[in-house]
Amino acid sequence: MAKEISPNCAKCPVEACAPRIKVDDKPSLKTTPSYCPMKNMPGIIEKAMAEYDKPEVREFARLASVQEFECYEQTPEGRRTKNPRIVELIQFAHKCGYKKLGLAFCGGLSNEARTLTEILEGNELEVISVRCKVGAIPKEKIGIKPQEKIAGPENYESMCNPIVQAEILNRAKVDLAIMLGLCIGHDTLFIKYCRVPVTVIAVKDRVTGHNPLAALYLSNSYYSRLKSKK
Ligand code: SF4
């Protein structure tokens, strides 16, 4: 069997999946690269598209696209953006009819969690929040060695506990779980164990004010060591 070519959309020069054509014209695959999944994986696309036939999935996708649309406005100077993600979160929650939100946050962002909670509550949304250290389980439980503790070998250090965070929010049957600043890997576990819809308000980046793209934006200048070959 011929080896399947892995998609590499990140390197695509044509982006024929978002063609600038009129509404009644048909997108063409003629110029797509050999690694284009539209060329090589029509079966997967067809199977995935069938999911949108489920009314609840279709409606969720529709509301997400309406939300996307509403983040732009037409002005005499042209189209421009208007909503930060926090506003989008509130609007989307109301669009979906959500009443109860779950907030899984990192202890390093406790102030942000408090502020976010106040803002959400001020917009008629109930918030159930769970801090990452919930359980107060020592890191030794998962095999962390004394010298691998941030607080030092002589100190008690609670493990981050994304599975407990997820299970508490599952139990509360929140309409939507929001991740705020969970670490890499902890966020992965949280998503894995969450049985309610999940979104992200911010990811953890300790050196860029939780804006990981800042490092990319500087990768051709002040942070060019990111691109040096290892
Ligand atoms: S789907 Fe095809 S056309 Fe679109 S970015 Fe990927 S490779 Fe390019």
Short mmCIF file of C-alpha atoms and ligand atoms in Angstrom, two decimals:
data_model
loop_
_atom_site.label_atom_id
_atom_site.label_comp_id
_atom_site.label_asym_id
_atom_site.label_seq_id
_atom_site.Cartn_x
_atom_site.Cartn_y
_atom_site.Cartn_z
CA MET A 1 0.00 0.00 0.00
CA ALA A 2 1.31 3.45 -0.91
CA LYS A 3 2.44 5.51 2.04
CA GLU A 4 -0.04 8.21 2.95
CA ILE A 5 1.35 11.71 2.58
CA SER A 6 1.04 13.61 5.85
CA PRO A 7 -0.72 16.97 5.63
CA ASN A 8 1.49 20.00 5.98
CA CYS A 9 -0.95 22.88 5.79
CA ALA A 10 1.40 25.06 7.82
CA LYS A 11 3.74 25.18 4.81
CA CYS A 12 1.09 25.57 2.11
CA PRO A 13 1.69 28.43 -0.33
CA VAL A 14 -1.77 28.41 -1.93
CA GLU A 15 -4.37 27.96 0.84
CA ALA A 16 -6.92 26.79 -1.68
CA CYS A 17 -9.20 25.74 1.17
CA ALA A 18 -10.09 29.41 1.64
CA PRO A 19 -10.40 30.50 -1.99
CA ARG A 20 -11.29 34.07 -2.84
CA ILE A 21 -14.06 33.23 -5.27
CA LYS A 22 -17.68 34.18 -5.68
CA VAL A 23 -20.37 32.36 -3.71
CA ASP A 24 -21.52 30.23 -6.65
CA ASP A 25 -18.04 29.28 -7.87
CA LYS A 26 -16.48 25.93 -6.98
CA PRO A 27 -13.17 25.68 -5.09
CA SER A 28 -10.47 24.01 -7.19
CA LEU A 29 -7.86 21.50 -6.07
CA LYS A 30 -5.68 22.12 -9.13
CA THR A 31 -3.02 24.18 -7.42
CA THR A 32 -2.97 22.35 -4.09
CA PRO A 33 0.31 20.79 -2.98
CA SER A 34 0.92 17.03 -2.87
CA TYR A 35 0.46 17.03 0.90
CA CYS A 36 -2.97 18.66 0.77
CA PRO A 37 -5.46 16.66 2.83
CA MET A 38 -8.28 17.79 0.53
CA LYS A 39 -6.51 15.83 -2.21
CA ASN A 40 -5.36 12.85 -0.18
CA MET A 41 -7.97 12.38 2.49
CA PRO A 42 -11.43 12.88 0.96
CA GLY A 43 -12.77 9.93 2.96
CA ILE A 44 -11.79 11.49 6.27
CA ILE A 45 -13.29 14.80 5.25
CA GLU A 46 -16.54 13.15 4.21
CA LYS A 47 -16.75 11.12 7.43
CA ALA A 48 -16.03 14.15 9.61
CA MET A 49 -18.56 16.25 7.74
CA ALA A 50 -21.25 13.72 8.58
CA GLU A 51 -20.88 14.79 12.22
CA TYR A 52 -22.38 18.16 11.31
CA ASP A 53 -25.57 16.36 10.33
CA LYS A 54 -26.22 15.84 14.04
CA PRO A 55 -28.53 18.74 14.92
CA GLU A 56 -26.77 19.64 18.18
CA VAL A 57 -23.33 19.62 16.54
CA ARG A 58 -24.55 21.63 13.59
CA GLU A 59 -26.16 24.20 15.86
CA PHE A 60 -23.03 24.50 18.01
CA ALA A 61 -20.90 24.98 14.91
CA ARG A 62 -23.35 27.52 13.57
CA LEU A 63 -23.28 29.55 16.78
CA ALA A 64 -19.47 29.45 16.81
CA SER A 65 -19.41 30.84 13.28
CA VAL A 66 -21.93 33.53 14.13
CA GLN A 67 -19.71 34.44 17.08
CA GLU A 68 -16.74 34.63 14.74
CA PHE A 69 -18.70 36.90 12.41
CA GLU A 70 -19.74 39.21 15.20
CA CYS A 71 -16.14 39.88 16.17
CA TYR A 72 -15.77 42.08 13.09
CA GLU A 73 -17.50 45.26 12.10
CA GLN A 74 -17.75 47.13 8.84
CA THR A 75 -16.67 50.74 9.06
CA PRO A 76 -16.18 53.42 6.38
CA GLU A 77 -12.47 52.56 6.63
CA GLY A 78 -13.11 48.88 6.07
CA ARG A 79 -13.55 45.76 8.16
CA ARG A 80 -12.05 45.76 11.63
CA THR A 81 -12.04 43.58 14.73
CA LYS A 82 -13.88 44.61 17.85
CA ASN A 83 -14.05 42.03 20.64
CA PRO A 84 -11.38 40.69 23.00
CA ARG A 85 -11.71 37.02 23.88
CA ILE A 86 -13.26 37.73 27.26
CA VAL A 87 -16.16 39.50 25.54
CA GLU A 88 -16.43 36.66 23.06
CA LEU A 89 -16.59 34.18 25.91
CA ILE A 90 -19.52 36.01 27.51
CA GLN A 91 -21.33 36.45 24.21
CA PHE A 92 -20.82 32.83 23.21
CA ALA A 93 -22.01 31.55 26.58
CA HIS A 94 -25.22 33.57 26.24
CA LYS A 95 -25.67 32.46 22.63
CA CYS A 96 -25.48 28.83 23.68
CA GLY A 97 -27.87 29.40 26.58
CA TYR A 98 -25.22 28.46 29.14
CA LYS A 99 -25.91 29.42 32.73
CA LYS A 100 -23.23 27.59 34.72
CA LEU A 101 -19.56 27.90 33.81
CA GLY A 102 -16.63 25.99 35.30
CA LEU A 103 -13.30 27.68 35.76
CA ALA A 104 -10.20 25.48 36.05
CA PHE A 105 -7.38 27.82 36.91
CA CYS A 106 -3.72 27.78 37.84
CA GLY A 107 -2.81 29.02 41.32
CA GLY A 108 -0.33 31.37 39.67
CA LEU A 109 -3.29 33.18 38.14
CA SER A 110 -5.50 33.40 41.22
CA ASN A 111 -5.98 37.15 40.81
CA GLU A 112 -6.98 36.69 37.21
CA ALA A 113 -9.39 33.92 38.22
CA ARG A 114 -11.03 36.23 40.75
CA THR A 115 -11.34 39.06 38.24
CA LEU A 116 -12.68 36.76 35.56
CA THR A 117 -15.23 35.31 37.98
CA GLU A 118 -16.44 38.77 38.96
CA ILE A 119 -16.81 39.76 35.32
CA LEU A 120 -18.68 36.58 34.39
CA GLU A 121 -20.95 36.85 37.42
CA GLY A 122 -21.60 40.47 36.50
CA ASN A 123 -22.89 39.12 33.20
CA GLU A 124 -25.42 36.79 34.79
CA LEU A 125 -23.29 33.68 34.55
CA GLU A 126 -22.76 31.36 37.51
CA VAL A 127 -19.13 30.35 38.01
CA ILE A 128 -17.79 27.25 39.74
CA SER A 129 -14.03 27.51 40.07
CA VAL A 130 -11.39 24.95 40.97
CA ARG A 131 -7.73 25.73 41.63
CA CYS A 132 -5.02 23.50 40.21
CA LYS A 133 -3.66 22.41 43.59
CA VAL A 134 -7.03 21.06 44.72
CA GLY A 135 -6.58 17.94 46.85
CA ALA A 136 -3.30 19.10 48.38
CA ILE A 137 -1.71 15.86 47.22
CA PRO A 138 2.11 15.90 47.50
CA LYS A 139 4.07 15.68 44.28
CA GLU A 140 5.79 12.54 45.55
CA LYS A 141 2.51 10.73 44.78
CA ILE A 142 3.28 10.90 41.06
CA GLY A 143 6.97 10.09 41.42
CA ILE A 144 8.44 13.57 41.62
CA LYS A 145 11.86 13.47 43.30
CA PRO A 146 12.74 15.91 46.11
CA GLN A 147 15.17 17.75 43.83
CA GLU A 148 12.41 18.19 41.24
CA LYS A 149 10.22 20.26 43.53
CA ILE A 150 10.03 23.97 42.73
CA ALA A 151 9.78 24.91 46.41
CA GLY A 152 12.87 22.85 47.25
CA PRO A 153 13.40 19.33 48.59
CA GLU A 154 12.70 20.26 52.20
CA ASN A 155 9.25 21.67 51.48
CA TYR A 156 5.83 20.12 50.94
CA GLU A 157 4.63 20.79 47.41
CA SER A 158 1.15 19.99 46.17
CA MET A 159 0.86 18.51 42.71
CA CYS A 160 -1.19 20.25 40.07
CA ASN A 161 -4.28 18.13 39.81
CA PRO A 162 -6.08 18.61 36.50
CA ILE A 163 -7.92 15.29 36.77
CA VAL A 164 -9.55 16.37 40.03
CA GLN A 165 -10.34 19.76 38.50
CA ALA A 166 -12.04 18.03 35.58
CA GLU A 167 -13.96 15.57 37.76
CA ILE A 168 -15.28 18.33 40.01
CA LEU A 169 -16.52 20.30 37.01
CA ASN A 170 -17.97 17.12 35.50
CA ARG A 171 -19.80 16.48 38.75
CA ALA A 172 -21.12 20.06 38.81
CA LYS A 173 -22.42 19.49 35.28
CA VAL A 174 -21.20 22.89 34.18
CA ASP A 175 -22.35 23.93 30.73
CA LEU A 176 -18.84 24.96 29.70
CA ALA A 177 -15.44 24.50 31.35
CA ILE A 178 -12.91 27.30 30.92
CA MET A 179 -9.19 26.73 31.28
CA LEU A 180 -7.20 29.60 32.72
CA GLY A 181 -3.45 29.29 32.70
CA LEU A 182 -3.06 25.55 33.17
CA CYS A 183 0.48 24.34 32.48
CA ILE A 184 1.41 22.37 29.40
CA GLY A 185 0.54 18.74 30.04
CA HIS A 186 -1.77 19.58 32.92
CA ASP A 187 -4.02 21.21 30.35
CA THR A 188 -3.80 18.03 28.25
CA LEU A 189 -4.95 15.90 31.18
CA PHE A 190 -7.73 18.33 32.00
CA ILE A 191 -9.08 18.13 28.46
CA LYS A 192 -8.73 14.36 28.45
CA TYR A 193 -10.82 13.93 31.62
CA CYS A 194 -13.37 16.67 31.03
CA ARG A 195 -16.75 15.33 29.96
CA VAL A 196 -18.26 18.78 29.44
CA PRO A 197 -17.47 21.20 26.61
CA VAL A 198 -14.14 22.98 27.15
CA THR A 199 -12.69 26.26 26.00
CA VAL A 200 -9.57 28.24 26.84
CA ILE A 201 -9.35 31.80 28.03
CA ALA A 202 -5.56 31.75 28.50
CA VAL A 203 -2.65 29.33 28.41
CA LYS A 204 0.33 29.34 30.74
CA ASP A 205 3.45 31.15 29.63
CA ARG A 206 5.52 32.21 32.59
CA VAL A 207 7.77 34.66 30.77
CA THR A 208 5.48 36.39 28.27
CA GLY A 209 2.47 37.35 30.39
CA HIS A 210 0.71 34.20 29.17
CA ASN A 211 1.07 35.13 25.55
CA PRO A 212 3.12 32.33 23.96
CA LEU A 213 2.91 33.95 20.55
CA ALA A 214 5.06 36.83 21.81
CA ALA A 215 8.04 34.49 21.54
CA LEU A 216 7.11 33.66 17.93
CA TYR A 217 6.64 37.32 17.04
CA LEU A 218 10.18 37.97 18.27
CA SER A 219 11.70 34.87 16.70
CA ASN A 220 13.13 36.86 13.79
CA SER A 221 14.67 39.44 16.09
CA TYR A 222 15.27 39.52 19.84
CA TYR A 223 14.37 35.89 20.37
CA SER A 224 16.04 34.46 17.28
CA ARG A 225 17.68 31.71 19.33
CA LEU A 226 14.33 29.95 19.05
CA LYS A 227 15.19 29.21 15.43
CA SER A 228 18.79 28.13 15.92
CA LYS A 229 19.27 24.48 14.96
CA LYS A 230 19.72 22.12 17.88
S1 SF4 B 1 -5.97 22.16 3.05
FE1 SF4 B 1 -4.72 22.07 1.18
S2 SF4 B 1 -4.96 24.10 0.29
FE2 SF4 B 1 -5.60 24.27 2.43
S3 SF4 B 1 -3.74 24.91 3.53
FE3 SF4 B 1 -3.86 22.66 3.62
S4 SF4 B 1 -2.59 22.01 1.90
FE4 SF4 B 1 -3.10 24.16 1.53
#
